């Protein structure tokens, strides 16, 4: 038996074979089908898909034989891979000196006929063969040869498909790993963004409360001094006026006929009217200065700049102070008539809370209620829907109560425009606003939510009906 030939590109050929990662793999139906088809077309009892490595030929698929491999020096396919462009056909192995003394010829399985079509990779390397074997000498027809060559190409196609499927699986696994990593990263990013948003809201809240408190306290202080001066001097003015009137009365009594020039001046200034009207002016000034003092007190109570910690406070007082500050927006305007405030206060105990922040919450929600009423009237005056405004009295109803869950509840209900369903899920988002530029910052409800829920462990809820109004529920837990 002659030594088996070695292709000139043996090293590259072996690399091409190993690339498929198929040696010693399990049987696969696609290859078995091609082997069976080759045996059927060529009419042989044996057919093989044989792959030749450096020392053996290994059968990926087989029909009619039990062996799984043979030494390379005994392999017919070792010769086939040396002619990658042609079939190797041996009609009678006993007549071919290359194979006449081959153990596979002289003993079991006693090969007498062999036809092998080389398995050539797309790069031109012959890595094995699709071969058919018979135990008697014979020939193949042209059609059988063509079919055998075609089937060998299908074997290569299956090998390429197999390696591509392997790459695809690896890509899928890699993609799944990447997606898993991305999901995990996105989750982490969302958590970071959530923390950043909370921090941002808290910073804005702290800055807003600090700035508002300082501003309100400053305004109250600046107004307080002059108004105290005015209020304190009104009494002196009233006394001085009485003294002047008494003196004037004495002059009239003892000098009933004054000089003509004095009489002319008295008629010009209408002394009798001044004597009657000036007390009314003093009374109005006293009432106005008293109201300004109350507003200053409300501003101080609203800002509570010196109360950074939780304290027990009267929520009703905070609501009343806020309403007093907002009074100018409750008065009738060119857009809407006076907004009625209906108070239905329950018997609330003092509540431990951050007073200034709770006042800010009342301010935000009451301001939104006023804006909702204004928007309803503006919209309907422009004939944008069919609500009859003549039947509506603008109003805000404020109720307080203790819930069964031991919460102090402040309910603020308006009969304004209501909230559209499409925007309800974003109401408490930072910087989200439905108001026009310059009228809303998108901070009010977001900050209120942070104050009530995050700072006080309470609840901020609402119910609304479009075109009918909205009611907010501020729930602060009572301490036992």
Coordinates of C-alpha atoms in Angstrom, one line a residue:
X1 CA 0.0 0.0 0.0
X2 CA 1.4 3.4 -1.0
X3 CA 1.8 6.2 1.5
X4 CA -1.2 8.6 1.4
X5 CA -0.6 11.9 -0.5
X6 CA -0.5 15.2 1.3
X7 CA -2.0 18.3 -0.3
X8 CA 0.4 21.2 -0.9
X9 CA -1.7 23.5 1.3
X10 CA -2.1 21.0 4.1
X11 CA -1.6 23.5 7.0
X12 CA -4.2 26.0 5.6
X13 CA -6.5 23.1 4.8
X14 CA -6.4 21.8 8.4
X15 CA -7.2 25.3 9.6
X16 CA -10.1 25.5 7.3
X17 CA -11.4 22.2 8.6
X18 CA -11.0 23.2 12.3
X19 CA -12.9 26.4 11.6
X20 CA -16.1 24.4 11.2
X21 CA -15.7 23.0 14.7
X22 CA -17.4 19.8 13.6
X23 CA -15.0 17.0 14.3
X24 CA -16.3 14.4 16.8
X25 CA -19.7 16.1 16.9
X26 CA -23.0 14.3 17.2
X27 CA -24.9 13.2 14.1
X28 CA -27.2 15.7 12.4
X29 CA -30.2 15.0 10.3
X30 CA -29.3 17.3 7.5
X31 CA -26.0 15.5 6.8
X32 CA -27.6 12.0 7.3
X33 CA -30.2 13.0 4.7
X34 CA -27.6 13.9 2.1
X35 CA -25.6 10.7 2.8
X36 CA -28.7 8.6 2.4
X37 CA -29.6 10.4 -0.8
X38 CA -26.2 9.9 -2.3
X39 CA -26.4 6.1 -1.6
X40 CA -29.8 6.0 -3.1
X41 CA -28.9 7.9 -6.3
X42 CA -25.7 6.0 -6.9
X43 CA -27.2 2.6 -5.9
X44 CA -24.5 1.7 -3.4
X45 CA -24.8 0.1 0.0
X46 CA -22.3 2.4 1.7
X47 CA -22.1 6.3 1.6
X48 CA -20.1 8.5 3.8
X49 CA -19.5 12.2 4.7
X50 CA -15.8 11.9 5.5
X51 CA -13.6 14.6 7.0
X52 CA -9.8 14.2 6.8
X53 CA -7.7 15.7 9.6
X54 CA -3.9 15.3 10.1
X55 CA -4.1 11.6 11.1
X56 CA -7.5 10.2 10.3
X57 CA -10.7 10.3 8.4
X58 CA -13.7 10.8 10.6
X59 CA -17.3 10.1 9.4
X60 CA -19.7 12.9 10.1
X61 CA -22.4 10.8 8.5
X62 CA -22.5 7.2 7.3
X63 CA -24.8 4.7 5.7
X64 CA -24.0 0.9 5.7
X65 CA -21.0 0.9 7.9
X66 CA -20.4 0.8 11.7
X67 CA -17.0 2.4 11.9
X68 CA -16.8 6.1 12.9
X69 CA -13.2 6.7 11.6
X70 CA -10.2 5.1 10.0
X71 CA -6.4 5.9 9.9
X72 CA -5.6 8.5 7.3
X73 CA -3.1 6.1 5.6
X74 CA -6.0 3.7 4.9
X75 CA -8.4 6.5 3.7
X76 CA -9.5 6.6 0.1
X77 CA -10.7 10.2 0.9
X78 CA -7.1 11.1 1.6
X79 CA -6.5 10.8 -2.1
X80 CA -9.8 12.6 -3.0
X81 CA -8.8 15.8 -1.2
X82 CA -5.7 16.0 -3.4
X83 CA -7.8 16.7 -6.5
X84 CA -10.4 19.3 -5.3
X85 CA -11.8 20.0 -8.7
X86 CA -12.6 16.5 -9.8
X87 CA -14.3 13.4 -8.5
X88 CA -12.1 10.4 -7.6
X89 CA -13.6 7.3 -9.1
X90 CA -12.1 3.8 -8.7
X91 CA -14.2 1.3 -10.7
X92 CA -12.3 -1.8 -9.3
X93 CA -9.9 -1.3 -6.3
X94 CA -8.1 -4.6 -7.1
X95 CA -6.9 -3.1 -10.4
X96 CA -5.6 0.1 -8.7
X97 CA -2.1 -0.3 -7.3
X98 CA -2.7 2.5 -4.8
X99 CA -5.5 0.5 -3.1
X100 CA -5.1 -3.2 -4.1
X101 CA -3.4 -4.1 -0.8
X102 CA -5.4 -1.7 1.4
X103 CA -6.8 -3.5 4.5
X104 CA -10.2 -2.0 3.7
X105 CA -9.9 -3.8 0.3
X106 CA -8.3 -7.1 1.4
X107 CA -10.5 -7.5 4.5
X108 CA -13.8 -6.2 5.9
X109 CA -15.6 -4.4 4.4
X110 CA -13.9 -5.6 1.1
X111 CA -14.3 -2.4 -0.9
X112 CA -14.3 -2.9 -4.6
X113 CA -15.8 0.3 -5.9
X114 CA -15.2 3.9 -4.6
X115 CA -16.4 7.3 -5.9
X116 CA -15.7 10.5 -3.9
X117 CA -16.7 14.1 -4.5
X118 CA -14.3 16.4 -2.7
X119 CA -15.8 18.8 -0.1
X120 CA -14.4 22.1 -1.1
X121 CA -14.8 25.2 1.1
X122 CA -15.6 28.6 -0.3
X123 CA -11.9 29.4 0.1
X124 CA -10.9 26.4 -2.1
X125 CA -9.7 24.0 0.6
X126 CA -10.7 20.3 0.3
X127 CA -11.5 19.1 3.8
X128 CA -13.0 15.7 3.0
X129 CA -15.4 14.0 0.6
X130 CA -18.9 12.8 0.1
X131 CA -18.2 9.2 -1.1
X132 CA -20.2 6.1 -2.2
X133 CA -18.8 2.6 -1.8
X134 CA -19.8 -0.8 -3.2
X135 CA -18.6 -4.3 -2.6
X136 CA -18.5 -5.1 -6.3
X137 CA -16.8 -3.3 -9.2
X138 CA -19.0 -0.9 -11.1
X139 CA -19.3 2.5 -12.9
X140 CA -21.4 5.6 -12.3
X141 CA -23.5 7.3 -15.0
X142 CA -22.9 10.9 -15.9
X143 CA -26.1 11.8 -14.0
X144 CA -25.0 10.0 -10.9
X145 CA -21.6 11.7 -11.0
X146 CA -23.3 15.1 -11.4
X147 CA -25.7 14.3 -8.5
X148 CA -22.8 13.2 -6.3
X149 CA -20.9 16.5 -7.0
X150 CA -24.1 18.5 -6.4
X151 CA -24.7 16.7 -3.1
X152 CA -21.1 17.4 -2.0
X153 CA -21.7 21.1 -2.5
X154 CA -24.8 20.8 -0.3
X155 CA -22.6 19.2 2.4
X156 CA -20.4 22.3 2.3
X157 CA -23.6 24.5 2.4
X158 CA -24.7 22.7 5.5
X159 CA -21.3 23.2 7.0
X160 CA -21.4 26.9 6.2
X161 CA -25.0 27.1 7.5
X162 CA -23.9 25.3 10.7
X163 CA -21.0 27.7 11.4
X164 CA -23.2 30.7 10.6
X165 CA -25.9 29.3 12.9
X166 CA -23.2 29.0 15.6
X167 CA -22.2 32.6 15.0
X168 CA -25.8 33.6 15.1
X169 CA -26.3 31.8 18.4
X170 CA -23.3 33.5 19.8
X171 CA -24.5 36.9 18.5
X172 CA -27.9 36.2 20.1
X173 CA -26.3 35.2 23.4
X174 CA -24.1 38.3 23.2
X175 CA -27.0 40.5 22.3
X176 CA -29.0 39.0 25.2
X177 CA -26.1 39.7 27.5
X178 CA -25.8 43.2 26.1
X179 CA -29.6 43.8 26.5
X180 CA -29.4 42.4 30.0
X181 CA -26.5 44.8 30.8
X182 CA -28.4 47.7 29.2
X183 CA -31.5 46.9 31.2
X184 CA -29.4 46.8 34.3
X185 CA -27.7 50.0 33.3
X186 CA -31.0 51.7 32.4
X187 CA -32.4 50.6 35.8
X188 CA -29.4 52.1 37.5
X189 CA -29.6 55.2 35.5
X190 CA -33.3 55.5 36.2
X191 CA -32.6 55.2 39.9
X192 CA -29.8 57.8 39.6
X193 CA -32.1 60.1 37.6
X194 CA -34.8 59.6 40.2
X195 CA -32.5 60.5 43.0
X196 CA -31.2 63.5 41.0
X197 CA -34.8 64.7 40.4
X198 CA -35.6 64.3 44.1
X199 CA -32.4 66.1 45.0
X200 CA -33.2 68.8 42.5
X201 CA -36.8 69.2 43.8
X202 CA -35.4 69.4 47.4
X203 CA -32.8 72.0 46.4
X204 CA -35.4 74.0 44.5
X205 CA -37.8 73.7 47.5
X206 CA -35.1 74.7 50.0
X207 CA -34.0 77.6 47.8
X208 CA -37.6 78.7 47.1
X209 CA -38.6 78.5 50.7
X210 CA -35.5 80.3 51.8
X211 CA -35.9 83.0 49.2
X212 CA -39.6 83.4 49.7
X213 CA -39.2 83.5 53.5
X214 CA -36.4 86.1 53.3
X215 CA -38.4 88.1 50.8
X216 CA -41.6 88.0 52.7
X217 CA -39.9 88.7 56.0
X218 CA -38.0 91.6 54.5
X219 CA -41.2 93.1 52.9
X220 CA -43.0 92.7 56.2
X221 CA -40.2 94.4 58.1
X222 CA -39.9 97.3 55.7
X223 CA -43.7 97.9 55.7
X224 CA -44.0 97.4 59.4
X225 CA -42.1 100.4 60.5
X226 CA -43.9 103.1 58.4
X227 CA -47.3 101.6 59.1
X228 CA -46.7 101.5 62.8
X229 CA -45.7 105.1 62.6
X230 CA -48.9 106.0 60.7
X231 CA -51.1 103.8 62.9
X232 CA -49.6 105.2 66.1
X233 CA -50.1 108.9 64.9
X234 CA -53.7 108.5 63.9
X235 CA -54.7 108.8 67.5
X236 CA -52.7 112.0 67.9
X237 CA -54.2 113.4 64.8
X238 CA -57.7 112.7 66.0
X239 CA -57.0 114.4 69.3
X240 CA -55.4 117.3 67.6
X241 CA -58.3 117.6 65.3
X242 CA -60.8 117.7 68.2
X243 CA -58.7 120.4 69.9
X244 CA -58.7 122.5 66.7
X245 CA -62.5 122.0 66.3
X246 CA -63.1 123.0 69.9
X247 CA -61.0 126.1 69.4
X248 CA -62.9 127.0 66.2
X249 CA -66.2 126.6 68.1
X250 CA -65.0 129.0 70.8
X251 CA -64.0 131.6 68.1
X252 CA -67.5 131.2 66.5
X253 CA -69.2 131.6 69.9
X254 CA -67.2 134.7 71.0
X255 CA -66.8 136.3 67.5
X256 CA -70.0 135.5 65.7
X257 CA -69.3 138.2 63.1
X258 CA -65.7 137.4 61.8
X259 CA -63.9 139.7 59.4
X260 CA -65.1 139.4 55.8
X261 CA -61.8 137.9 54.6
X262 CA -62.0 135.1 57.3
X263 CA -65.6 134.4 56.3
X264 CA -64.7 134.2 52.7
X265 CA -61.9 131.7 53.4
X266 CA -64.3 129.6 55.7
X267 CA -66.9 129.4 52.9
X268 CA -64.2 128.5 50.4
X269 CA -62.9 125.5 52.4
X270 CA -66.4 124.5 53.6
X271 CA -65.5 124.3 57.3
X272 CA -68.7 122.6 58.3
X273 CA -68.2 119.8 55.8
X274 CA -64.6 119.3 56.9
X275 CA -65.6 119.1 60.6
X276 CA -68.1 116.4 59.7
X277 CA -66.0 114.5 57.1
X278 CA -62.5 114.4 58.8
X279 CA -63.6 111.9 61.5
X280 CA -64.7 109.5 58.8
X281 CA -61.3 109.9 57.0
X282 CA -59.5 109.2 60.3
X283 CA -61.7 106.1 60.8
X284 CA -60.9 104.8 57.3
X285 CA -57.2 105.5 57.8
X286 CA -57.4 103.6 61.1
X287 CA -59.2 100.7 59.5
X288 CA -56.7 100.6 56.6
X289 CA -53.7 100.7 58.8
X290 CA -55.2 97.9 61.0
X291 CA -55.7 95.8 57.9
X292 CA -52.1 96.4 56.8
X293 CA -50.9 95.3 60.2
X294 CA -52.9 92.1 59.9
X295 CA -51.4 91.5 56.5
X296 CA -47.9 92.0 57.8
X297 CA -48.7 89.6 60.6
X298 CA -50.0 87.1 58.1
X299 CA -46.8 87.5 56.0
X300 CA -44.7 86.8 59.0
X301 CA -46.7 83.8 60.0
X302 CA -46.7 82.6 56.4
X303 CA -43.0 82.7 56.0
X304 CA -42.1 81.4 59.5
X305 CA -38.5 82.1 58.7
X306 CA -37.4 81.2 62.3
X307 CA -39.1 77.8 62.3
X308 CA -36.8 75.4 60.5
X309 CA -37.8 72.4 62.6
X310 CA -41.1 70.6 63.1
X311 CA -43.5 72.4 65.4
X312 CA -47.1 72.0 66.5
X313 CA -49.1 74.5 64.6
X314 CA -52.6 75.5 63.8
X315 CA -53.3 74.6 60.2
X316 CA -56.4 76.8 60.2
X317 CA -54.2 79.8 61.0
X318 CA -51.9 78.9 58.1
X319 CA -54.8 78.6 55.7
X320 CA -56.3 82.0 56.9
X321 CA -52.9 83.7 56.5
X322 CA -52.5 82.3 53.0
X323 CA -56.0 83.5 52.1
X324 CA -55.3 86.9 53.4
X325 CA -52.2 87.1 51.1
X326 CA -54.2 85.9 48.1
X327 CA -57.2 88.2 48.8
X328 CA -56.4 90.5 45.9
X329 CA -56.8 87.5 43.5
X330 CA -60.2 86.5 45.1
X331 CA -61.7 89.9 44.4
X332 CA -63.8 90.4 41.3
X333 CA -61.9 91.1 38.1
X334 CA -62.7 91.8 34.4
X335 CA -62.4 88.0 33.9
X336 CA -64.5 86.6 36.7
X337 CA -66.7 87.9 39.7
X338 CA -65.6 87.6 43.3
X339 CA -64.5 84.1 44.3
X340 CA -66.3 83.0 47.4
X341 CA -64.3 81.3 50.1
X342 CA -66.4 78.8 52.0
X343 CA -64.7 77.5 55.2
X344 CA -66.0 74.3 56.8
X345 CA -63.3 73.9 59.5
X346 CA -63.5 70.8 61.6
X347 CA -62.1 70.4 65.1
X348 CA -58.4 69.9 64.3
X349 CA -55.7 69.6 67.0
X350 CA -52.4 71.3 66.4
X351 CA -50.3 69.3 63.9
X352 CA -46.6 68.7 64.1
X353 CA -45.2 69.8 60.8
X354 CA -42.9 72.2 59.0
X355 CA -45.1 75.3 59.2
X356 CA -43.6 77.4 56.4
X357 CA -43.6 74.4 54.0
X358 CA -47.2 73.6 54.7
X359 CA -48.2 77.2 54.1
X360 CA -46.3 77.0 50.8
X361 CA -48.4 73.9 49.9
X362 CA -51.7 75.8 50.8
X363 CA -50.4 78.7 48.6
X364 CA -49.7 76.5 45.6
X365 CA -53.0 74.6 45.7
X366 CA -55.1 77.7 46.4
X367 CA -53.3 79.6 43.6
X368 CA -54.0 76.7 41.2
X369 CA -57.7 76.7 42.2
X370 CA -57.9 80.4 41.5
X371 CA -56.2 79.9 38.1
X372 CA -58.6 77.0 37.3
X373 CA -61.6 79.2 37.9
X374 CA -60.1 82.1 35.9
X375 CA -59.4 79.7 33.0
X376 CA -62.9 78.3 33.0
X377 CA -64.4 81.8 32.8
X378 CA -61.9 83.0 30.2
X379 CA -62.6 79.9 28.1
X380 CA -66.4 80.2 28.2
X381 CA -66.4 83.9 27.7
X382 CA -64.6 83.2 24.4
X383 CA -67.5 80.8 23.5
X384 CA -65.3 77.7 23.5
X385 CA -67.9 75.5 25.1
X386 CA -71.5 75.6 26.3
X387 CA -71.3 76.0 30.1
X388 CA -73.7 78.7 31.3
X389 CA -71.6 80.9 33.5
X390 CA -74.7 82.8 34.8
X391 CA -75.6 79.7 36.8
X392 CA -72.1 79.4 38.4
X393 CA -70.8 81.2 41.4
X394 CA -67.0 81.0 41.5
X395 CA -66.1 79.4 44.8
X396 CA -63.4 77.5 46.7
X397 CA -64.6 75.3 49.6
X398 CA -62.0 74.5 52.3
X399 CA -62.9 71.6 54.6
X400 CA -60.8 70.2 57.5
X401 CA -61.3 67.0 59.3
X402 CA -59.6 64.0 61.0
X403 CA -59.7 60.8 58.9
X404 CA -60.4 57.3 60.3
X405 CA -56.7 56.6 59.6
X406 CA -55.7 59.4 62.1
X407 CA -54.7 62.0 59.5
X408 CA -55.3 65.7 59.6
X409 CA -57.1 66.3 56.3
X410 CA -57.3 69.6 54.4
X411 CA -59.7 69.5 51.4
X412 CA -59.5 72.3 48.9
X413 CA -62.2 72.1 46.2
X414 CA -62.8 74.6 43.4
X415 CA -65.4 74.7 40.7
X416 CA -63.0 75.6 37.9
X417 CA -62.0 73.9 34.6
X418 CA -60.9 70.6 36.1
X419 CA -58.0 68.4 34.9
X420 CA -57.9 66.6 31.6
X421 CA -57.3 62.8 31.9
X422 CA -54.3 63.0 29.4
X423 CA -52.3 65.2 31.8
X424 CA -53.3 63.8 35.2
X425 CA -50.4 61.2 35.2
X426 CA -47.9 64.0 34.8
X427 CA -49.4 66.5 37.3
X428 CA -46.7 66.0 40.0
X429 CA -43.8 65.8 37.5
X430 CA -41.0 68.4 38.0
X431 CA -41.3 71.4 35.5
X432 CA -44.6 70.1 34.0
X433 CA -47.1 72.9 33.5
X434 CA -50.2 73.4 31.3
X435 CA -50.0 77.2 31.8
X436 CA -48.7 79.6 29.2
X437 CA -45.1 80.8 29.4
X438 CA -44.7 83.3 32.2
X439 CA -47.7 82.1 34.2
X440 CA -46.4 78.7 35.4
X441 CA -43.1 77.1 36.3
X442 CA -44.2 73.5 36.8
X443 CA -42.9 73.6 40.3
X444 CA -46.0 74.1 42.5
X445 CA -47.5 70.7 42.6
X446 CA -44.2 68.9 42.4
X447 CA -42.9 70.8 45.4
X448 CA -46.2 70.3 47.2
X449 CA -45.9 66.6 46.6
X450 CA -42.4 66.6 48.0
X451 CA -43.5 68.6 51.1
X452 CA -46.6 66.5 51.9
X453 CA -45.4 63.0 50.9
X454 CA -41.6 63.0 51.3
X455 CA -41.2 65.5 54.2
X456 CA -44.3 64.7 56.2
X457 CA -45.0 61.1 55.3
X458 CA -48.5 62.1 54.3
X459 CA -50.7 61.8 51.1
X460 CA -51.5 64.3 48.4
X461 CA -54.5 63.1 46.4
X462 CA -57.1 64.6 44.2
X463 CA -60.3 64.0 42.3
X464 CA -61.4 66.0 39.3
X465 CA -64.1 66.3 36.7
X466 CA -63.4 68.2 33.5
X467 CA -65.5 71.3 33.4
X468 CA -66.7 70.8 36.9
X469 CA -63.7 71.4 39.2
X470 CA -61.0 69.7 41.2
X471 CA -60.6 68.8 44.9
X472 CA -57.2 68.2 46.5
X473 CA -56.8 66.2 49.7
X474 CA -53.8 67.1 51.9
X475 CA -53.3 64.4 54.5
X476 CA -50.8 64.8 57.3
X477 CA -50.4 62.1 59.9
X478 CA -51.2 63.0 63.5
X479 CA -48.7 62.1 66.1
X480 CA -50.0 59.9 69.0

